[in-house]
């Protein structure tokens, strides 16, 4: 029984670590370059091509996570390709229609995790069972079965996103201050989970101050993990967190839910900043925080008055106050919460 528990622990730990690293690899190129390229790509074919490439890269997120999960289990190259293909087929990123197939979005991360769990379990179970026929049977059986299950579960998994969207949408019925705080805290708590916040924001057409609060909630999550990680992780990990790609910390957060305490406090502060500064945005900008300056640019375009003053306000709201408050809150949590310390933020890639 103990051995079974250890195997299950390693199994799910490997999957979550793959998700954390895969999200960064897939989304970082577009997060860093996307908004900048949008400004300059018109009339520049090379920049237009680069923009298309970074967009395509993020559409292969499921495939990347699948390959990384297989690598965690030390599967062969053939095995890794089966897991990657299975994840891609069941992710929802591939749309089939009368004209053929097309890539749309990044898929549903929760469903990707489910498909990868099934594909990896099948490969571990069937590996070495078919002798010389293995390279004929497994490449057909694993992707088709896993992908089929994924496409079957996808509509039901997406209900989770839609349900959360309805809850968040209900916050818009409160007065603007309460709404800003509730949305900011919710997005802060959900940022480092497999749930797609962009999908939620676009599904409910989160606009104006609600979008700004969502954006600032993501900022709250990014600075929380940045200061938690600063003393225990490598420069590379900290740099990625500083850029704003906090989703890589999914395995860390799910293992140490005590992190929800500073996330909530920082979310409240970010909600207050949203309201008093008047940070607004669009459904598409709601899921980015300050990454690629998507949030600040969209907020700036919707602020009346003097441009220089608005830039100073946004610098204060996005970069100065959140970083200072996150540092103070992290230190206070370490002092007053016994189970809270720097080590819970350690990001590790483990192997069985």
Short mmCIF file of C-alpha atoms in Angstrom, two decimals:
data_model
loop_
_atom_site.label_atom_id
_atom_site.label_comp_id
_atom_site.label_asym_id
_atom_site.label_seq_id
_atom_site.Cartn_x
_atom_site.Cartn_y
_atom_site.Cartn_z
CA UNK A 1 0.00 0.00 0.00
CA UNK A 2 2.82 2.39 0.88
CA UNK A 3 4.53 1.69 -2.46
CA UNK A 4 1.22 2.38 -4.28
CA UNK A 5 0.88 5.69 -2.51
CA UNK A 6 4.42 6.67 -3.39
CA UNK A 7 3.82 5.78 -7.03
CA UNK A 8 0.61 7.81 -7.14
CA UNK A 9 2.34 10.75 -5.52
CA UNK A 10 5.14 10.65 -8.10
CA UNK A 11 2.67 10.09 -10.91
CA UNK A 12 0.59 13.18 -10.22
CA UNK A 13 3.62 15.23 -9.23
CA UNK A 14 5.20 14.49 -12.61
CA UNK A 15 2.02 15.50 -14.42
CA UNK A 16 1.72 18.79 -12.51
CA UNK A 17 5.39 19.64 -12.99
CA UNK A 18 4.98 19.09 -16.73
CA UNK A 19 1.95 21.41 -16.74
CA UNK A 20 3.89 24.13 -14.92
CA UNK A 21 6.85 24.02 -17.29
CA UNK A 22 4.77 23.44 -20.43
CA UNK A 23 2.53 26.46 -19.85
CA UNK A 24 5.60 28.71 -19.65
CA UNK A 25 7.24 27.29 -22.78
CA UNK A 26 4.02 27.61 -24.78
CA UNK A 27 2.72 30.97 -23.60
CA UNK A 28 5.86 32.99 -22.88
CA UNK A 29 6.84 33.82 -26.52
CA UNK A 30 3.48 35.43 -27.27
CA UNK A 31 3.24 37.00 -23.82
CA UNK A 32 6.60 38.71 -24.31
CA UNK A 33 6.37 39.66 -27.97
CA UNK A 34 2.68 39.61 -28.91
CA UNK A 35 1.65 43.14 -27.92
CA UNK A 36 4.91 44.65 -29.16
CA UNK A 37 4.55 42.93 -32.53
CA UNK A 38 0.96 44.14 -32.86
CA UNK A 39 2.25 47.72 -32.75
CA UNK A 40 4.85 47.29 -35.52
CA UNK A 41 3.81 44.32 -37.68
CA UNK A 42 1.66 46.26 -40.17
CA UNK A 43 3.53 46.71 -43.47
CA UNK A 44 6.37 44.53 -42.12
CA UNK A 45 5.97 40.95 -43.46
CA UNK A 46 8.75 39.51 -41.27
CA UNK A 47 7.22 40.90 -38.08
CA UNK A 48 3.81 39.66 -39.21
CA UNK A 49 5.31 36.19 -39.68
CA UNK A 50 6.95 36.29 -36.25
CA UNK A 51 3.62 37.29 -34.72
CA UNK A 52 1.94 34.32 -36.41
CA UNK A 53 4.68 31.99 -35.18
CA UNK A 54 4.42 33.00 -31.52
CA UNK A 55 0.63 32.62 -31.77
CA UNK A 56 1.01 29.14 -33.23
CA UNK A 57 3.49 28.15 -30.51
CA UNK A 58 0.92 28.77 -27.77
CA UNK A 59 -1.67 26.72 -29.68
CA UNK A 60 0.65 23.72 -29.21
CA UNK A 61 0.59 24.04 -25.43
CA UNK A 62 -1.15 20.68 -24.93
CA UNK A 63 1.41 18.89 -27.11
CA UNK A 64 4.30 20.51 -25.20
CA UNK A 65 2.84 19.55 -21.82
CA UNK A 66 2.35 15.98 -23.04
CA UNK A 67 5.96 15.71 -24.22
CA UNK A 68 7.22 17.10 -20.90
CA UNK A 69 5.04 14.69 -18.91
CA UNK A 70 6.47 11.77 -20.89
CA UNK A 71 9.97 13.13 -20.25
CA UNK A 72 9.23 13.21 -16.52
CA UNK A 73 8.41 9.49 -16.69
CA UNK A 74 11.48 8.84 -18.86
CA UNK A 75 9.39 7.42 -21.70
CA UNK A 76 11.09 6.72 -25.01
CA UNK A 77 10.90 9.22 -27.85
CA UNK A 78 8.10 7.19 -29.43
CA UNK A 79 6.22 7.11 -26.14
CA UNK A 80 6.64 10.86 -25.69
CA UNK A 81 5.19 11.52 -29.14
CA UNK A 82 2.15 9.36 -28.31
CA UNK A 83 1.48 11.32 -25.11
CA UNK A 84 1.96 14.65 -26.90
CA UNK A 85 -0.41 13.69 -29.72
CA UNK A 86 -2.99 12.39 -27.24
CA UNK A 87 -2.91 15.67 -25.30
CA UNK A 88 -3.26 17.72 -28.46
CA UNK A 89 -6.20 15.66 -29.76
CA UNK A 90 -8.12 15.90 -26.50
CA UNK A 91 -7.29 19.51 -25.63
CA UNK A 92 -9.97 21.22 -27.69
CA UNK A 93 -7.35 23.35 -29.46
CA UNK A 94 -7.95 21.44 -32.70
CA UNK A 95 -11.23 22.41 -34.33
CA UNK A 96 -12.69 20.12 -37.00
CA UNK A 97 -15.10 21.46 -39.61
CA UNK A 98 -16.22 20.93 -43.19
CA UNK A 99 -13.12 22.69 -44.51
CA UNK A 100 -10.67 20.53 -42.54
CA UNK A 101 -8.98 21.21 -39.23
CA UNK A 102 -7.78 24.44 -37.63
CA UNK A 103 -5.97 25.52 -34.46
CA UNK A 104 -8.05 27.66 -32.12
CA UNK A 105 -6.77 28.91 -28.79
CA UNK A 106 -4.78 26.77 -26.36
CA UNK A 107 -7.45 24.28 -25.35
CA UNK A 108 -8.74 23.53 -21.87
CA UNK A 109 -5.86 22.90 -19.45
CA UNK A 110 -7.99 20.84 -17.07
CA UNK A 111 -8.98 18.52 -19.91
CA UNK A 112 -5.36 18.40 -21.10
CA UNK A 113 -4.33 17.17 -17.64
CA UNK A 114 -7.08 14.52 -17.70
CA UNK A 115 -6.03 13.26 -21.15
CA UNK A 116 -2.34 13.16 -20.18
CA UNK A 117 -3.18 11.18 -17.04
CA UNK A 118 -5.07 8.64 -19.15
CA UNK A 119 -2.40 8.47 -21.88
CA UNK A 120 0.49 8.09 -19.42
CA UNK A 121 -1.40 5.46 -17.42
CA UNK A 122 -2.13 3.49 -20.60
CA UNK A 123 1.48 3.68 -21.72
CA UNK A 124 2.78 2.55 -18.31
CA UNK A 125 0.24 -0.29 -18.31
CA UNK A 126 0.78 -1.50 -21.90
CA UNK A 127 4.49 -0.79 -22.39
CA UNK A 128 6.36 -4.01 -23.20
CA UNK A 129 3.19 -6.14 -23.39
CA UNK A 130 3.01 -6.62 -27.16
CA UNK A 131 6.57 -7.52 -28.07
CA UNK A 132 7.43 -6.76 -31.70
CA UNK A 133 3.88 -5.51 -32.32
CA UNK A 134 4.22 -2.67 -29.79
CA UNK A 135 5.22 -0.07 -32.40
CA UNK A 136 2.12 -0.98 -34.40
CA UNK A 137 -0.47 -1.20 -31.62
CA UNK A 138 0.47 1.56 -29.15
CA UNK A 139 0.75 4.50 -31.62
CA UNK A 140 -2.78 3.72 -32.73
CA UNK A 141 -4.39 2.68 -29.46
CA UNK A 142 -3.08 5.32 -27.01
CA UNK A 143 -3.69 8.55 -29.02
CA UNK A 144 -7.05 7.39 -30.39
CA UNK A 145 -8.43 6.15 -27.06
CA UNK A 146 -7.02 9.06 -25.01
CA UNK A 147 -8.05 11.65 -27.59
CA UNK A 148 -11.55 10.18 -27.90
CA UNK A 149 -12.02 10.22 -24.13
CA UNK A 150 -10.73 13.80 -24.05
CA UNK A 151 -13.16 15.00 -26.71
CA UNK A 152 -15.98 13.25 -24.85
CA UNK A 153 -15.14 14.86 -21.50
CA UNK A 154 -14.30 18.31 -22.95
CA UNK A 155 -17.88 19.73 -22.96
CA UNK A 156 -18.37 18.61 -19.34
CA UNK A 157 -15.01 19.99 -18.18
CA UNK A 158 -15.82 23.31 -19.85
CA UNK A 159 -18.89 23.54 -17.61
CA UNK A 160 -16.46 24.26 -14.74
CA UNK A 161 -15.14 27.31 -16.59
CA UNK A 162 -18.66 28.46 -17.48
CA UNK A 163 -19.87 28.01 -13.88
CA UNK A 164 -16.98 30.07 -12.53
CA UNK A 165 -17.75 32.65 -15.18
CA UNK A 166 -21.33 32.93 -13.93
CA UNK A 167 -20.12 33.38 -10.34
CA UNK A 168 -17.64 36.09 -11.38
CA UNK A 169 -20.27 37.74 -13.55
CA UNK A 170 -22.54 38.00 -10.50
CA UNK A 171 -19.88 40.15 -8.81
CA UNK A 172 -20.55 42.88 -11.39
CA UNK A 173 -23.95 43.44 -9.74
CA UNK A 174 -22.28 44.83 -6.59
CA UNK A 175 -21.09 48.41 -6.19
CA UNK A 176 -17.81 49.14 -8.08
CA UNK A 177 -15.54 48.96 -5.00
CA UNK A 178 -16.85 45.59 -3.77
CA UNK A 179 -16.89 44.27 -7.34
CA UNK A 180 -13.25 45.27 -7.89
CA UNK A 181 -12.11 43.54 -4.70
CA UNK A 182 -14.10 40.33 -5.31
CA UNK A 183 -12.97 39.96 -8.92
CA UNK A 184 -9.35 40.78 -8.09
CA UNK A 185 -9.23 38.24 -5.24
CA UNK A 186 -10.91 35.56 -7.38
CA UNK A 187 -8.50 36.00 -10.27
CA UNK A 188 -5.55 36.08 -7.86
CA UNK A 189 -6.62 32.74 -6.34
CA UNK A 190 -7.34 31.15 -9.73
CA UNK A 191 -4.33 32.47 -11.65
CA UNK A 192 -2.02 29.60 -10.65
CA UNK A 193 -4.50 26.82 -11.38
CA UNK A 194 -5.29 24.87 -14.56
CA UNK A 195 -8.33 27.10 -15.13
CA UNK A 196 -8.07 29.49 -18.09
CA UNK A 197 -8.84 32.99 -16.86
CA UNK A 198 -8.80 34.36 -20.40
CA UNK A 199 -11.55 31.86 -21.27
CA UNK A 200 -13.61 32.99 -18.27
CA UNK A 201 -13.17 36.69 -19.06
CA UNK A 202 -14.10 36.29 -22.71
CA UNK A 203 -17.02 33.95 -21.95
CA UNK A 204 -18.70 36.57 -19.73
CA UNK A 205 -17.42 39.57 -21.77
CA UNK A 206 -15.71 41.04 -18.70
CA UNK A 207 -15.18 44.68 -19.55
CA UNK A 208 -14.31 48.06 -18.04
CA UNK A 209 -13.51 48.14 -14.32
CA UNK A 210 -14.26 44.39 -13.98
CA UNK A 211 -11.60 43.59 -16.57
CA UNK A 212 -9.16 45.93 -14.83
CA UNK A 213 -9.80 44.17 -11.50
CA UNK A 214 -9.21 40.79 -13.12
CA UNK A 215 -5.96 42.09 -14.57
CA UNK A 216 -4.83 43.41 -11.21
CA UNK A 217 -5.73 40.10 -9.56
CA UNK A 218 -3.25 38.43 -11.89
CA UNK A 219 -0.66 41.04 -10.93
CA UNK A 220 -1.32 40.15 -7.28
CA UNK A 221 -0.67 36.47 -8.02
CA UNK A 222 2.53 37.21 -9.95
CA UNK A 223 4.08 39.37 -7.22
CA UNK A 224 3.04 36.90 -4.50
CA UNK A 225 4.89 34.06 -6.19
CA UNK A 226 7.82 36.27 -7.19
CA UNK A 227 8.70 37.24 -3.62
CA UNK A 228 7.98 33.73 -2.35
CA UNK A 229 10.31 32.27 -4.96
CA UNK A 230 13.07 34.87 -4.75
CA UNK A 231 15.24 33.13 -2.11
CA UNK A 232 14.68 29.49 -3.03
CA UNK A 233 14.63 29.24 -6.83
CA UNK A 234 17.09 29.87 -9.63
CA UNK A 235 17.50 33.18 -11.42
CA UNK A 236 15.73 31.71 -14.46
CA UNK A 237 12.62 30.72 -12.49
CA UNK A 238 12.52 34.10 -10.74
CA UNK A 239 12.93 35.93 -14.04
CA UNK A 240 10.01 34.02 -15.56
CA UNK A 241 7.89 34.89 -12.51
CA UNK A 242 8.95 38.53 -12.70
CA UNK A 243 7.86 38.61 -16.35
CA UNK A 244 4.46 37.43 -15.17
CA UNK A 245 4.26 33.74 -16.15
CA UNK A 246 3.14 32.55 -12.71
CA UNK A 247 1.15 29.58 -14.09
CA UNK A 248 4.38 27.59 -14.02
CA UNK A 249 3.86 27.41 -10.23
CA UNK A 250 0.69 25.29 -10.51
CA UNK A 251 2.36 22.27 -8.82
CA UNK A 252 3.74 24.48 -6.05
CA UNK A 253 0.37 26.09 -5.33
CA UNK A 254 -1.61 22.83 -5.37
CA UNK A 255 0.86 21.25 -2.94
CA UNK A 256 0.84 24.24 -0.57
CA UNK A 257 -2.62 25.82 -0.48
CA UNK A 258 -1.51 28.01 2.46
CA UNK A 259 -0.27 30.34 -0.30
CA UNK A 260 -3.95 31.30 -0.75
CA UNK A 261 -3.59 33.59 2.30
CA UNK A 262 -1.08 36.07 0.77
CA UNK A 263 -2.86 35.69 -2.59
CA UNK A 264 -6.11 36.85 -0.97
CA UNK A 265 -4.51 39.79 0.85
CA UNK A 266 -2.63 40.93 -2.25
CA UNK A 267 -5.81 40.48 -4.25
CA UNK A 268 -7.67 42.82 -1.90
CA UNK A 269 -4.96 45.47 -2.27
CA UNK A 270 -5.03 45.10 -6.06
CA UNK A 271 -8.81 45.45 -6.05
CA UNK A 272 -8.52 48.70 -4.11
CA UNK A 273 -5.91 49.97 -6.56
CA UNK A 274 -8.21 49.10 -9.46
CA UNK A 275 -11.06 51.10 -7.99
CA UNK A 276 -9.15 54.19 -6.85
CA UNK A 277 -6.97 54.48 -9.99
CA UNK A 278 -9.80 53.52 -12.33
CA UNK A 279 -8.04 50.68 -14.15
CA UNK A 280 -10.16 49.35 -17.01
CA UNK A 281 -9.72 46.84 -19.81
CA UNK A 282 -11.33 44.45 -22.28
CA UNK A 283 -12.29 40.76 -22.06
CA UNK A 284 -9.11 39.84 -23.97
CA UNK A 285 -6.81 41.93 -21.76
CA UNK A 286 -8.28 40.61 -18.49
CA UNK A 287 -6.09 37.51 -18.33
CA UNK A 288 -2.61 38.99 -18.78
CA UNK A 289 -1.68 41.17 -15.79
CA UNK A 290 1.34 43.28 -16.69
CA UNK A 291 2.85 40.60 -18.98
CA UNK A 292 3.75 42.16 -22.31
CA UNK A 293 2.26 45.37 -20.90
CA UNK A 294 -1.13 44.15 -22.15
CA UNK A 295 -2.95 45.32 -19.02
CA UNK A 296 -1.25 48.71 -18.64
CA UNK A 297 -1.61 49.55 -22.36
CA UNK A 298 -5.32 48.73 -22.39
CA UNK A 299 -5.87 50.64 -19.14
CA UNK A 300 -3.96 53.67 -20.45
CA UNK A 301 -6.10 53.77 -23.59
CA UNK A 302 -9.22 54.01 -21.42
CA UNK A 303 -8.07 56.69 -18.99
CA UNK A 304 -9.18 60.31 -19.46
CA UNK A 305 -7.01 63.29 -18.57
CA UNK A 306 -3.30 64.03 -18.73
CA UNK A 307 -1.24 61.25 -20.33
CA UNK A 308 1.86 61.76 -18.18
CA UNK A 309 -0.17 61.68 -14.98
CA UNK A 310 -1.96 58.54 -16.13
CA UNK A 311 1.35 56.80 -16.86
CA UNK A 312 2.54 57.64 -13.34
CA UNK A 313 -0.72 56.31 -11.87
CA UNK A 314 -0.44 53.05 -13.81
CA UNK A 315 3.22 52.64 -12.84
CA UNK A 316 2.14 53.10 -9.22
CA UNK A 317 -0.78 50.67 -9.58
CA UNK A 318 0.88 47.93 -11.62
CA UNK A 319 4.48 47.97 -10.43
CA UNK A 320 5.25 50.04 -7.32
CA UNK A 321 2.46 49.39 -4.80
CA UNK A 322 1.90 45.67 -5.64
CA UNK A 323 5.61 44.86 -5.34
CA UNK A 324 6.06 46.75 -2.07
CA UNK A 325 2.90 45.33 -0.50
CA UNK A 326 3.65 41.77 -1.68
CA UNK A 327 7.10 41.90 -0.08
CA UNK A 328 5.67 43.15 3.24
CA UNK A 329 2.84 40.60 3.22
CA UNK A 330 5.24 37.75 2.45
CA UNK A 331 7.45 38.70 5.40
CA UNK A 332 4.44 39.08 7.73
CA UNK A 333 3.05 35.69 6.68
CA UNK A 334 6.41 34.05 7.43
CA UNK A 335 6.39 35.65 10.86
CA UNK A 336 2.83 34.84 11.91
CA UNK A 337 1.87 31.64 10.02
CA UNK A 338 3.84 28.61 11.30
CA UNK A 339 3.55 26.48 8.13
CA UNK A 340 4.39 29.38 5.80
CA UNK A 341 8.00 29.80 4.68
CA UNK A 342 10.15 30.38 1.61
CA UNK A 343 10.63 26.65 0.97
CA UNK A 344 6.99 26.06 0.05
CA UNK A 345 7.69 28.10 -3.11
CA UNK A 346 10.50 25.83 -4.27
CA UNK A 347 9.99 24.83 -7.91
CA UNK A 348 11.38 21.38 -8.65
CA UNK A 349 11.27 19.00 -11.59
CA UNK A 350 11.26 15.54 -10.07
CA UNK A 351 11.89 12.17 -11.69
CA UNK A 352 10.59 8.81 -10.61
#
